[in-house]
Short mmCIF file of N, CA and C in Angstrom, two decimals:
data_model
loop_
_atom_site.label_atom_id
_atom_site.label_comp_id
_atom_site.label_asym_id
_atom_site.label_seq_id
_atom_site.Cartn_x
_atom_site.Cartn_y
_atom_site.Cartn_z
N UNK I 1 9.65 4.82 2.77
CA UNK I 1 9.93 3.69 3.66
C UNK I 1 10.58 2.56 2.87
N UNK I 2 11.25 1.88 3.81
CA UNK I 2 11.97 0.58 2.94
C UNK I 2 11.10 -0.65 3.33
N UNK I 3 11.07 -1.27 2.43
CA UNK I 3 10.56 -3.39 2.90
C UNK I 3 11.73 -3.89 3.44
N UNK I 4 11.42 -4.69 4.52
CA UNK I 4 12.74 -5.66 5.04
C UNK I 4 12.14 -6.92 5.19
N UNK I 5 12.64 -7.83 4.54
CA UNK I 5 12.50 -9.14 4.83
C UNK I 5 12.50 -9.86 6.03
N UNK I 6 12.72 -9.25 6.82
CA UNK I 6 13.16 -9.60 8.19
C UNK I 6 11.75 -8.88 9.14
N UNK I 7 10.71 -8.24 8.58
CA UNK I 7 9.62 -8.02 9.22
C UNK I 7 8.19 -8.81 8.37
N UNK I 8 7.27 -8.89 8.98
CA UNK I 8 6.12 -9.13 8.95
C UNK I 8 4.98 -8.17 8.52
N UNK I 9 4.23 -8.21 7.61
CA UNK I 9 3.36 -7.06 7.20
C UNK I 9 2.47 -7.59 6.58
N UNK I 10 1.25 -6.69 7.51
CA UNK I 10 -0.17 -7.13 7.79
C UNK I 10 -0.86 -6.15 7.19
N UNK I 11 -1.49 -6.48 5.71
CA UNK I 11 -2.25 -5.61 5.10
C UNK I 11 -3.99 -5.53 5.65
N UNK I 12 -4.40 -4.14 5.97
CA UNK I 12 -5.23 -4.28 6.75
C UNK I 12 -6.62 -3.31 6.15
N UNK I 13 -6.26 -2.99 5.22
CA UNK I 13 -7.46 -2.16 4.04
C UNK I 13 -8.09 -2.69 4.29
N UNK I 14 -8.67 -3.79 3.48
CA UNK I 14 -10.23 -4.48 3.68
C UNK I 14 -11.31 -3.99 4.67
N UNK I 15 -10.68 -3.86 5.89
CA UNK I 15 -11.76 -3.92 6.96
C UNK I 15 -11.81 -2.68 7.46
N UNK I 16 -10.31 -1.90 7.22
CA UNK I 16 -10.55 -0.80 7.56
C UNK I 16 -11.53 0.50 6.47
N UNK I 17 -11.39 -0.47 5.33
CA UNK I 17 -12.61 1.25 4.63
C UNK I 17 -14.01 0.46 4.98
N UNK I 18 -14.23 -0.81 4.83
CA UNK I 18 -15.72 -1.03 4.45
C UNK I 18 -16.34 -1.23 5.92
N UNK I 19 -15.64 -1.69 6.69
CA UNK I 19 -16.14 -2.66 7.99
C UNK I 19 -16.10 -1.62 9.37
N UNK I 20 -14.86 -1.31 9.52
CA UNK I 20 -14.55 -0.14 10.48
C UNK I 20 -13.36 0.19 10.34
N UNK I 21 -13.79 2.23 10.11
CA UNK I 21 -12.83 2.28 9.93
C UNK I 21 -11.78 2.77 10.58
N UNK I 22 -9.94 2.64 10.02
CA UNK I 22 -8.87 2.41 10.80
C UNK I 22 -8.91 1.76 11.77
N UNK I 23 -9.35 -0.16 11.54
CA UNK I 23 -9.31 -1.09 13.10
C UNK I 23 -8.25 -1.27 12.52
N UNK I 24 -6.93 -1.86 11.67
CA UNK I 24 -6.10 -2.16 11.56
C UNK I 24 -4.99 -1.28 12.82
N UNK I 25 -5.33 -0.02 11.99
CA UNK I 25 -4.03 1.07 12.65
C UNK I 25 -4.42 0.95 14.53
N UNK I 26 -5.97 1.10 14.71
CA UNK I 26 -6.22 0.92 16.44
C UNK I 26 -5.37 -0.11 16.92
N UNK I 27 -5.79 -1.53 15.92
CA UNK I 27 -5.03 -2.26 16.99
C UNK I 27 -3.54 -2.72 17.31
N UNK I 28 -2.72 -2.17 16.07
CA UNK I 28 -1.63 -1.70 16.01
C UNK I 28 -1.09 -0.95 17.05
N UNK I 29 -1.95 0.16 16.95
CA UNK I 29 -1.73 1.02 18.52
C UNK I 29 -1.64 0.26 19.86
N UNK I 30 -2.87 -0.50 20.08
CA UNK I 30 -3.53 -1.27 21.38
C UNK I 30 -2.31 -1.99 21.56
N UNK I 31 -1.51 -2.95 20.62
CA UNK I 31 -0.33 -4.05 20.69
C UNK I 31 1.06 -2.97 20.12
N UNK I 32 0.98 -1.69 20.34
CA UNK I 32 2.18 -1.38 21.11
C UNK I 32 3.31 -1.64 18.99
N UNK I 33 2.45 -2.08 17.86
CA UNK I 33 2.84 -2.92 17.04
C UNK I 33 3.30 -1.23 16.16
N UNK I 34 4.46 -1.00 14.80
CA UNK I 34 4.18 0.11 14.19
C UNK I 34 3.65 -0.11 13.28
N UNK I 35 2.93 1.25 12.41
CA UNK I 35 2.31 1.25 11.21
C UNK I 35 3.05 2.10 10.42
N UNK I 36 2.31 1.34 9.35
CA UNK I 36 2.87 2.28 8.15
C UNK I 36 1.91 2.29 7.34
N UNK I 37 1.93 2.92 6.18
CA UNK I 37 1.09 3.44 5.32
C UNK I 37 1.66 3.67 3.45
N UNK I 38 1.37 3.32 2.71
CA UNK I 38 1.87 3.33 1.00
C UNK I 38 1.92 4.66 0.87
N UNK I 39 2.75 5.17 0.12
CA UNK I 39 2.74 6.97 -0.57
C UNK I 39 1.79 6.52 -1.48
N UNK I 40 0.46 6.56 -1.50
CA UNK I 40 -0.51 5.92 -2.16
C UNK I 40 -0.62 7.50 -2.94
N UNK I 41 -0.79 8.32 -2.53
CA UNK I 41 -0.74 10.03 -2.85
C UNK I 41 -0.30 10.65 -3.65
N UNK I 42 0.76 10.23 -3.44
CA UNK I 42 2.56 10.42 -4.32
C UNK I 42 2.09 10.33 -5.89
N UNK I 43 1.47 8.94 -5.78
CA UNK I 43 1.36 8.10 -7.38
C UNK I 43 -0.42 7.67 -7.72
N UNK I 44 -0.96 8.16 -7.06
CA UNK I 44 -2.27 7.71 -7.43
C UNK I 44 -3.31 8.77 -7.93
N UNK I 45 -4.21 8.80 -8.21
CA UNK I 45 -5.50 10.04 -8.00
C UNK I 45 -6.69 9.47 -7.66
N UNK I 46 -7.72 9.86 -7.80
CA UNK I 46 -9.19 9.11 -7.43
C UNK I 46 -9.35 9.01 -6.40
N UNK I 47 -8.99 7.33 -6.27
CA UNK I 47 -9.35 6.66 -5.04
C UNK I 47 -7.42 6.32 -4.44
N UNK I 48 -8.14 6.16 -3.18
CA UNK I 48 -6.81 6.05 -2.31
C UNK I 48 -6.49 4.61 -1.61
N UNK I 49 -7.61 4.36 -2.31
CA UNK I 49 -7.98 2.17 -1.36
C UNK I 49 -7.38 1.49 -2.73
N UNK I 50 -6.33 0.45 -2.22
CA UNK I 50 -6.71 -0.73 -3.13
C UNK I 50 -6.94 -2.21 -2.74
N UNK I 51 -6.80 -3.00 -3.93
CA UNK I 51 -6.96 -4.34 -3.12
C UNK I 51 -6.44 -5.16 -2.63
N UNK I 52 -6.60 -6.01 -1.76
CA UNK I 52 -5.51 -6.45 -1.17
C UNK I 52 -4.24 -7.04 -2.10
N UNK I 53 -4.68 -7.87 -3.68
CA UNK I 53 -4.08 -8.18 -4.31
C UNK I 53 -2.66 -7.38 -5.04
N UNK I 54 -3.14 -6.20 -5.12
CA UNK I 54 -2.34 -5.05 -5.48
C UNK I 54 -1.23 -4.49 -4.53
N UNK I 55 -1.96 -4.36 -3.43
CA UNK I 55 -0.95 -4.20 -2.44
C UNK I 55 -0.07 -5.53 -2.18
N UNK I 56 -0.17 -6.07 -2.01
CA UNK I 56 0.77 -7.90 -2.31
C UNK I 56 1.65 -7.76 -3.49
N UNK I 57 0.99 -7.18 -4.40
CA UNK I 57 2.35 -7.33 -5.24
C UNK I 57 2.80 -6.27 -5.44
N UNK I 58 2.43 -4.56 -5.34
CA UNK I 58 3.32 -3.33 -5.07
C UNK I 58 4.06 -3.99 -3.91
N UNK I 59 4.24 -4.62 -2.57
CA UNK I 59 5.23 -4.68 -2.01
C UNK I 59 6.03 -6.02 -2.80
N UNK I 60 6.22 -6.51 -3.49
CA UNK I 60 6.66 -7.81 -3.99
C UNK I 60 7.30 -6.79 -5.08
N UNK I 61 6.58 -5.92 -6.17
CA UNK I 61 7.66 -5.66 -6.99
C UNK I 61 8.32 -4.39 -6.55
N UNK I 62 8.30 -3.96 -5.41
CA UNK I 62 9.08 -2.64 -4.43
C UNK I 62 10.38 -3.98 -4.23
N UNK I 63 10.30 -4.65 -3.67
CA UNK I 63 11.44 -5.62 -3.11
C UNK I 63 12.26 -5.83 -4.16
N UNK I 64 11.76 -5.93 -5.10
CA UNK I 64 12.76 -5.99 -6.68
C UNK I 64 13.32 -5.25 -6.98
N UNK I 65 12.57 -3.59 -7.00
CA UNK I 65 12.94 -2.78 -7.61
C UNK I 65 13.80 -1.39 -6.97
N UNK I 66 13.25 -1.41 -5.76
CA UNK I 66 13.56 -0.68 -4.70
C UNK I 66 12.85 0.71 -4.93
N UNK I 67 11.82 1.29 -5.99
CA UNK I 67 11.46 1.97 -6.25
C UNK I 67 10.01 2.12 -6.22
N UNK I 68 9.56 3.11 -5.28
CA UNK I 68 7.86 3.33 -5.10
C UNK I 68 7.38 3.35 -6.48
N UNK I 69 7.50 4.69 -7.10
CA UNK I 69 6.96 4.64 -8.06
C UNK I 69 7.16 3.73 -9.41
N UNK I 70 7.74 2.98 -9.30
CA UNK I 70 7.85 1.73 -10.33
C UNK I 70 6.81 0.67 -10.15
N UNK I 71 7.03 0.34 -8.65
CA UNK I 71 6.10 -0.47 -7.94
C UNK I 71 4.65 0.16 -8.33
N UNK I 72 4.20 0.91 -7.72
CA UNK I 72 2.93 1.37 -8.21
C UNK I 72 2.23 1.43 -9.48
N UNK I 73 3.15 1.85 -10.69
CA UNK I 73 3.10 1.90 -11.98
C UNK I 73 2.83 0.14 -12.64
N UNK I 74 3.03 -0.24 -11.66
CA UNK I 74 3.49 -2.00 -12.32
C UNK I 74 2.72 -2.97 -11.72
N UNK I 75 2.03 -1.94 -10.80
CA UNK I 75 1.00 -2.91 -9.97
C UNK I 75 -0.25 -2.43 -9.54
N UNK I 76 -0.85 -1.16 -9.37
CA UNK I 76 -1.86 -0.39 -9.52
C UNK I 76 -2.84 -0.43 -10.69
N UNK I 77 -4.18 -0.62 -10.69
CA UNK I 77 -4.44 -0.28 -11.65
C UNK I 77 -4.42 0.79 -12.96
N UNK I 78 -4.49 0.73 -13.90
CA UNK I 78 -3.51 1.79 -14.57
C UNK I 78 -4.54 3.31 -14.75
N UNK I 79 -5.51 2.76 -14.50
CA UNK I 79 -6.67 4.38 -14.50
C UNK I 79 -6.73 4.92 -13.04
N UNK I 80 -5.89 4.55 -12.13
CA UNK I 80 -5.90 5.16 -10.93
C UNK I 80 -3.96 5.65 -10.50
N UNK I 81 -3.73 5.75 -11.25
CA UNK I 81 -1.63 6.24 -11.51
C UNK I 81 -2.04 7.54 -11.90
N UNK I 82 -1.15 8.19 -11.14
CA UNK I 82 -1.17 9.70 -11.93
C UNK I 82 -0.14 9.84 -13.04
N UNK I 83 0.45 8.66 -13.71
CA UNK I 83 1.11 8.44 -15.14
C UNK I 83 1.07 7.11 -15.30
N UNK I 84 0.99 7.08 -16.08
CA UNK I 84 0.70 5.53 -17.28
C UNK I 84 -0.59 5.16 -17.15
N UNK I 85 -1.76 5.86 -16.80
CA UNK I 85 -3.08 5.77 -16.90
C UNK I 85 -3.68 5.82 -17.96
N UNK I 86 -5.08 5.74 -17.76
CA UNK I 86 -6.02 6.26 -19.02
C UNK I 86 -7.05 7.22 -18.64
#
């Protein structure tokens, strides 16, 4: 997927692993709104959640770079990358 400056994006993790989960994507649905989702898969192992902070700036250095896996590598923690980990 691409970032466009010209949309709005509502990171919605938080509430959806701990609180209930997938209310983000429901109410997305309910308001008709689309979703999307990180190739979190692609580039990660372990765990598949991060924090909101991380996700804020994987899309901030995706906008720079134009590249998922750069973004991830540069903004993920580095023991959860399936390269440049520990």
């Amino acid at each position: 997927q691409e970032v466009s400056n010209s949309h709005a994006y509502i990171i919605g993790g938080l509430v959806d692993r701990t609180i209930l989960k997938n209310a983000s994507l429901g109410r997305a649905e309910q308001l008709g709104v689309k979703a999307y989702s990180l190739p979190i898969q692609e580039f990660m192992t372990k765990r598949k959640c991060l924090n909101l902070d991380h996700v804020a700036l994987m899309l901030v250095r995706y906008e720079s770079c134009k590249n998922w896996k750069e973004a991830f590598l540069s903004s993920a923690p580095k023991r959860y990358c399936k390269e440049g980990g520990g």
